[in-house]
Coordinates of C-alpha atoms and ligand atoms in Angstrom, one line a residue:
M1 CA 11.2 19.4 36.7
R2 CA 13.1 21.8 38.9
Q3 CA 11.7 23.3 42.1
G4 CA 9.6 26.3 41.5
E5 CA 8.7 25.4 37.9
V6 CA 5.1 24.9 37.0
A7 CA 3.9 21.8 35.2
S8 CA 2.2 22.7 31.9
K9 CA -1.3 21.5 31.3
G10 CA -1.3 18.0 29.9
A11 CA 2.2 17.2 31.2
W12 CA 2.8 14.6 33.8
A13 CA 2.5 15.7 37.3
G14 CA 5.9 15.5 39.1
N15 CA 6.3 13.8 42.4
P16 CA 8.5 15.9 44.9
Q17 CA 9.2 12.7 46.9
G18 CA 10.4 10.8 43.7
G19 CA 9.5 7.1 43.3
V20 CA 6.5 5.4 41.8
K21 CA 3.3 7.4 41.7
A22 CA -0.2 6.5 40.9
P23 CA -1.2 7.8 37.5
A24 CA -3.0 11.1 37.3
P25 CA -6.7 10.4 37.0
L26 CA -7.2 12.9 34.2
L27 CA -5.0 15.2 32.1
L28 CA -6.7 18.4 30.7
P29 CA -5.9 19.3 27.1
D30 CA -3.5 22.1 26.1
P31 CA -5.2 24.1 23.2
A32 CA -1.7 25.4 22.1
T33 CA -0.5 21.9 21.2
R34 CA -3.7 19.6 20.9
F35 CA -4.4 20.4 17.3
A36 CA -0.9 21.2 16.0
R37 CA 0.3 17.8 17.2
T38 CA -2.6 15.9 15.3
A39 CA -1.8 18.0 12.2
A40 CA 1.9 17.0 12.4
R41 CA 1.1 13.4 13.0
L42 CA -1.5 13.3 10.1
E43 CA 1.2 14.6 7.8
S44 CA 3.7 12.1 9.0
L45 CA 1.1 9.2 8.7
A46 CA 0.0 10.4 5.2
H47 CA 3.5 9.3 3.7
L48 CA 3.1 6.1 1.6
H49 CA -0.5 5.7 3.0
P50 CA -3.2 4.5 0.6
M51 CA -5.5 7.4 1.8
A52 CA -2.7 9.9 1.7
D53 CA -4.8 12.8 0.1
W54 CA -7.6 12.4 2.5
L55 CA -5.1 12.4 5.5
R56 CA -3.4 15.5 4.3
F57 CA -6.8 17.2 4.0
M58 CA -7.5 16.3 7.6
A59 CA -4.0 17.5 8.5
R60 CA -5.1 20.9 7.0
L61 CA -8.4 20.8 9.0
A62 CA -6.3 20.3 12.1
Q63 CA -4.1 23.1 11.3
A64 CA -7.0 25.4 10.8
Q65 CA -8.4 24.1 14.2
H66 CA -5.0 25.1 15.7
A67 CA -5.4 28.6 14.2
A68 CA -8.8 28.9 16.0
A69 CA -7.6 27.3 19.2
I70 CA -4.9 29.9 19.9
M71 CA -7.0 32.9 18.7
P72 CA -7.5 35.6 21.3
P73 CA -9.5 36.5 23.4
P74 CA -9.0 33.8 26.1
T75 CA -12.0 31.5 26.7
E76 CA -14.3 32.7 29.4
T77 CA -13.9 30.4 32.5
P78 CA -17.0 28.5 33.4
D79 CA -18.8 29.5 36.6
Q80 CA -16.9 27.6 39.3
A81 CA -20.0 27.1 41.6
R82 CA -21.7 25.4 38.7
V83 CA -18.6 23.3 38.0
D84 CA -18.4 22.3 41.7
Q85 CA -22.2 21.4 41.8
A86 CA -21.8 19.2 38.8
V87 CA -18.7 17.4 40.1
T88 CA -20.4 16.8 43.5
A89 CA -23.3 15.3 41.6
R90 CA -21.0 13.1 39.6
M91 CA -22.0 14.9 36.4
P92 CA -19.8 16.3 33.8
P93 CA -19.4 20.0 34.4
L94 CA -19.3 20.9 30.6
A95 CA -22.0 18.4 29.6
A96 CA -21.9 18.7 25.8
D97 CA -25.5 18.3 25.3
D98 CA -26.5 20.7 28.0
H99 CA -23.9 23.3 28.1
A100 CA -25.0 26.9 27.1
R101 CA -22.6 27.7 24.3
T102 CA -21.3 31.2 23.7
K103 CA -21.0 32.6 20.3
A104 CA -17.1 32.2 20.7
W105 CA -17.6 28.7 19.0
R106 CA -19.0 30.5 15.8
N107 CA -16.1 32.9 15.8
G108 CA -13.8 29.8 15.9
L109 CA -15.7 28.2 13.0
A110 CA -15.3 31.4 10.9
T111 CA -11.5 31.5 11.7
L112 CA -11.3 27.7 10.8
L113 CA -13.1 28.2 7.4
D114 CA -11.0 31.2 6.5
R115 CA -7.8 29.3 7.3
L116 CA -8.9 26.3 5.2
A117 CA -9.7 28.6 2.3
Q118 CA -6.0 29.7 2.1
N119 CA -5.1 26.4 0.4
P120 CA -6.7 24.8 -2.7
M121 CA -9.5 22.4 -1.7
P122 CA -11.3 19.6 -3.4
A123 CA -14.5 21.0 -5.3
T124 CA -16.9 19.0 -2.9
A125 CA -15.3 20.5 0.2
S126 CA -15.4 24.0 -1.2
S127 CA -19.2 23.6 -2.1
V128 CA -20.0 22.3 1.3
I129 CA -18.1 25.2 3.0
A130 CA -19.8 27.8 0.8
Q131 CA -23.2 26.3 1.7
L132 CA -22.3 26.3 5.4
R133 CA -21.1 30.0 5.1
A134 CA -24.4 30.9 3.5
R135 CA -26.5 29.6 6.5
D136 CA -27.7 32.3 9.1
E137 CA -26.6 32.0 12.7
N138 CA -29.7 30.2 13.8
A139 CA -29.3 27.4 11.2
V140 CA -25.6 26.9 12.3
E141 CA -26.6 26.8 15.9
A142 CA -29.3 24.1 15.0
L143 CA -26.6 22.1 13.2
A144 CA -24.4 22.3 16.3
D145 CA -27.3 21.2 18.5
N146 CA -28.1 18.3 16.2
F147 CA -24.5 17.2 16.2
L148 CA -24.2 17.3 19.9
H149 CA -27.6 15.5 20.4
G150 CA -26.8 12.9 17.8
G151 CA -29.7 13.9 15.6
L152 CA -27.9 14.9 12.4
G153 CA -29.7 14.3 9.0
V154 CA -27.6 12.5 6.2
A155 CA -27.9 15.8 4.2
D156 CA -26.0 17.7 6.9
A157 CA -23.2 15.2 7.2
G158 CA -20.7 17.2 5.2
A159 CA -21.3 20.6 6.9
A160 CA -21.3 18.7 10.3
M161 CA -17.6 17.8 10.0
Y162 CA -16.7 21.5 10.0
V163 CA -19.1 22.3 12.8
A164 CA -17.8 19.2 14.8
A165 CA -14.2 20.5 14.2
A166 CA -15.2 24.0 15.5
L167 CA -17.0 22.5 18.5
Q168 CA -13.8 20.4 19.3
V169 CA -11.9 23.7 19.5
Y170 CA -14.5 25.4 21.7
F171 CA -14.8 22.6 24.2
T172 CA -11.0 22.0 24.2
R173 CA -10.5 25.7 25.2
L174 CA -13.2 25.3 28.0
A175 CA -11.9 22.1 29.3
A176 CA -8.4 23.6 29.5
S177 CA -9.8 26.4 31.7
L178 CA -11.0 23.9 34.4
H179 CA -8.9 23.0 37.5
A180 CA -8.0 19.3 37.2
P181 CA -7.7 18.7 40.9
G182 CA -11.3 19.8 41.4
L183 CA -12.7 17.2 39.0
R184 CA -13.5 13.6 39.4
L185 CA -14.1 10.6 37.0
L186 CA -17.7 9.7 36.3
P187 CA -19.3 6.6 37.5
Q188 CA -19.7 5.8 33.7
R189 CA -15.9 5.3 33.3
G190 CA -16.1 5.2 29.5
L191 CA -17.3 8.8 29.2
C192 CA -15.4 12.1 29.6
P193 CA -15.3 13.5 33.0
C194 CA -15.3 17.1 31.6
C195 CA -18.0 17.0 28.8
G196 CA -19.5 13.5 29.0
S197 CA -18.6 12.6 25.4
T198 CA -17.3 9.3 24.3
P199 CA -13.6 8.8 23.6
V200 CA -12.0 8.7 20.1
A201 CA -9.4 6.1 21.2
G202 CA -7.2 5.1 24.1
V203 CA -3.4 5.3 24.6
I204 CA -1.3 2.9 26.6
T205 CA 1.5 4.8 28.0
A206 CA 5.1 3.7 27.9
S207 CA 6.5 6.9 29.6
G208 CA 5.7 9.0 32.5
P209 CA 5.6 8.0 36.2
A210 CA 3.3 5.0 35.6
P211 CA 4.0 3.3 32.2
G212 CA 1.5 0.9 31.1
T213 CA -1.5 3.1 32.1
R214 CA -4.5 3.5 29.8
Y215 CA -5.8 6.9 29.1
L216 CA -9.0 7.4 26.9
Y217 CA -9.0 10.6 24.9
C218 CA -12.3 12.6 24.7
S219 CA -13.5 12.9 21.0
L220 CA -14.9 16.4 21.8
C221 CA -12.7 18.3 24.4
G222 CA -9.5 16.3 24.3
T223 CA -9.3 15.6 28.0
A224 CA -7.6 12.2 28.7
W225 CA -8.7 10.1 31.6
N226 CA -7.5 6.9 33.2
H227 CA -9.4 3.7 32.5
V228 CA -8.4 0.4 33.8
R229 CA -7.0 -2.0 31.2
A230 CA -8.5 -5.2 29.8
V231 CA -12.0 -4.0 30.8
C232 CA -14.4 -3.1 28.1
I233 CA -15.0 0.7 27.9
T234 CA -18.6 0.3 26.6
C235 CA -20.1 -2.3 29.0
G236 CA -17.4 -2.7 31.8
G237 CA -17.2 -6.5 31.1
S238 CA -13.8 -8.2 31.3
R239 CA -14.7 -11.8 30.6
S240 CA -14.2 -11.8 26.8
V241 CA -12.2 -8.8 25.9
S242 CA -9.4 -9.5 23.3
L243 CA -7.2 -7.6 20.9
E244 CA -7.4 -7.7 17.2
G245 CA -4.9 -6.2 14.8
I246 CA -3.8 -6.0 11.1
E247 CA -1.1 -8.7 10.4
G248 CA 2.4 -7.2 9.4
D249 CA 1.7 -3.6 10.7
T250 CA 3.6 -1.9 13.5
G251 CA 1.3 -3.1 16.2
A252 CA 0.8 0.4 17.5
A253 CA -2.9 0.3 16.8
R254 CA -5.2 -2.5 18.1
A255 CA -9.0 -3.0 18.3
E256 CA -10.0 -4.1 21.8
T257 CA -13.1 -6.2 21.2
C258 CA -15.7 -7.3 23.7
N259 CA -17.9 -10.4 23.1
E260 CA -20.3 -9.4 25.9
C261 CA -21.6 -6.2 24.1
H262 CA -20.1 -6.9 20.6
T263 CA -18.4 -3.5 20.5
Y264 CA -14.6 -2.6 19.9
A265 CA -12.6 0.5 20.7
K266 CA -9.2 1.3 19.2
M267 CA -6.1 1.3 21.5
L268 CA -2.8 2.7 20.7
Y269 CA 0.6 1.6 22.2
Q270 CA 3.3 4.1 22.9
A271 CA 5.6 1.0 23.4
K272 CA 5.3 0.4 19.6
D273 CA 5.4 4.0 18.6
M274 CA 6.0 7.0 20.9
Q275 CA 4.4 9.5 18.4
V276 CA 0.9 7.9 18.4
D277 CA -1.9 10.6 18.7
P278 CA -5.3 9.4 19.3
F279 CA -7.1 11.8 16.9
A280 CA -4.6 11.3 14.0
D281 CA -4.0 7.6 14.4
D282 CA -7.6 6.8 14.5
L283 CA -8.2 8.4 11.2
A284 CA -5.1 6.7 9.6
T285 CA -6.3 3.2 10.9
L286 CA -9.8 3.1 9.2
A287 CA -8.6 -0.2 7.7
L288 CA -8.7 -1.7 11.2
D289 CA -12.2 -0.4 11.7
V290 CA -13.3 -2.3 8.3
L291 CA -11.6 -5.5 9.6
V292 CA -13.2 -5.7 12.9
G293 CA -16.5 -4.3 11.5
E294 CA -16.7 -7.2 8.9
A295 CA -15.9 -9.6 11.7
G296 CA -19.2 -8.4 13.5
W297 CA -18.1 -5.9 16.2
S298 CA -19.5 -2.4 16.0
R299 CA -17.4 0.7 16.9
H300 CA -18.1 1.8 20.5
A301 CA -18.8 5.4 19.1
A302 CA -18.2 7.4 16.0
N303 CA -15.2 9.7 15.4
P304 CA -17.0 13.1 15.2
L305 CA -15.0 13.9 12.0
V306 CA -15.9 10.7 10.2
L307 CA -19.7 10.7 10.7
V308 CA -20.4 10.0 7.0
G309 CA -21.3 6.4 6.5
T310 CA -21.2 5.6 10.1
Ligands
ZN1 ZN1 -14.7 15.8 26.8
ZN2 ZN1 -18.3 -4.8 26.2

């Protein structure tokens, strides 16, 4: 980067002195690229994939999220004094289960559903969307509350995917409006420093100023934060952490298992594939979840877009 240029959000911070630099503790998401990138990666992973139709549907959902993510007006910036207060108390400033949502998220949901309707959809998806559109705003807010508090009923699982997708857009835009240097990692290193949610997956970098760094990606707001490697992201144990994979695949996705708490989390290796995207690659590697699930490990936390059957 030349002098005078400004680093874009999500980019590696340059070091004016050059040389080796400690990895940035966290990278805020960029709403202009977060969902578009996932959509493109899903399209590419769908090729010759046994779940191609589903992955292409999820790609269209990500494209619809992108349309909502770049929609004006800009997100209202959270109150700085409240953000500072939370950071000082080592709490997430946008705590997903406590944050007072504005109706902007429901506008995003409407944009997302309109965009999805532009293409033919499976009959079940059309019916779920029609039922969701028929709900009044209080019922939709209640769905969002239930999703964020982990209290969703089975009957709402279908509609919840679209609500979760819209909340991802809303929280991604909010997180992007924060000022990264003013934030701190939480004492619970496995949780997002912006919104306190669990990660969807981790990425081990092979580029940037500190290759080999592990970043966990928030399942809700898309913030990435540094987490030491070979330490269980659920319990912090390191005595019996190992990697499991599917024989014969590219090696880009591995399940990091822990025999202290019997959970696993997915890790993606840029060294094997520079294009890995935590949101897309998680969906395209459900076979790995099945493999380690059958071997007795429980997933550290659900992907919010795959709540059915979890
Ligand atoms: Zn988050
Ligand atoms: Zn553990």
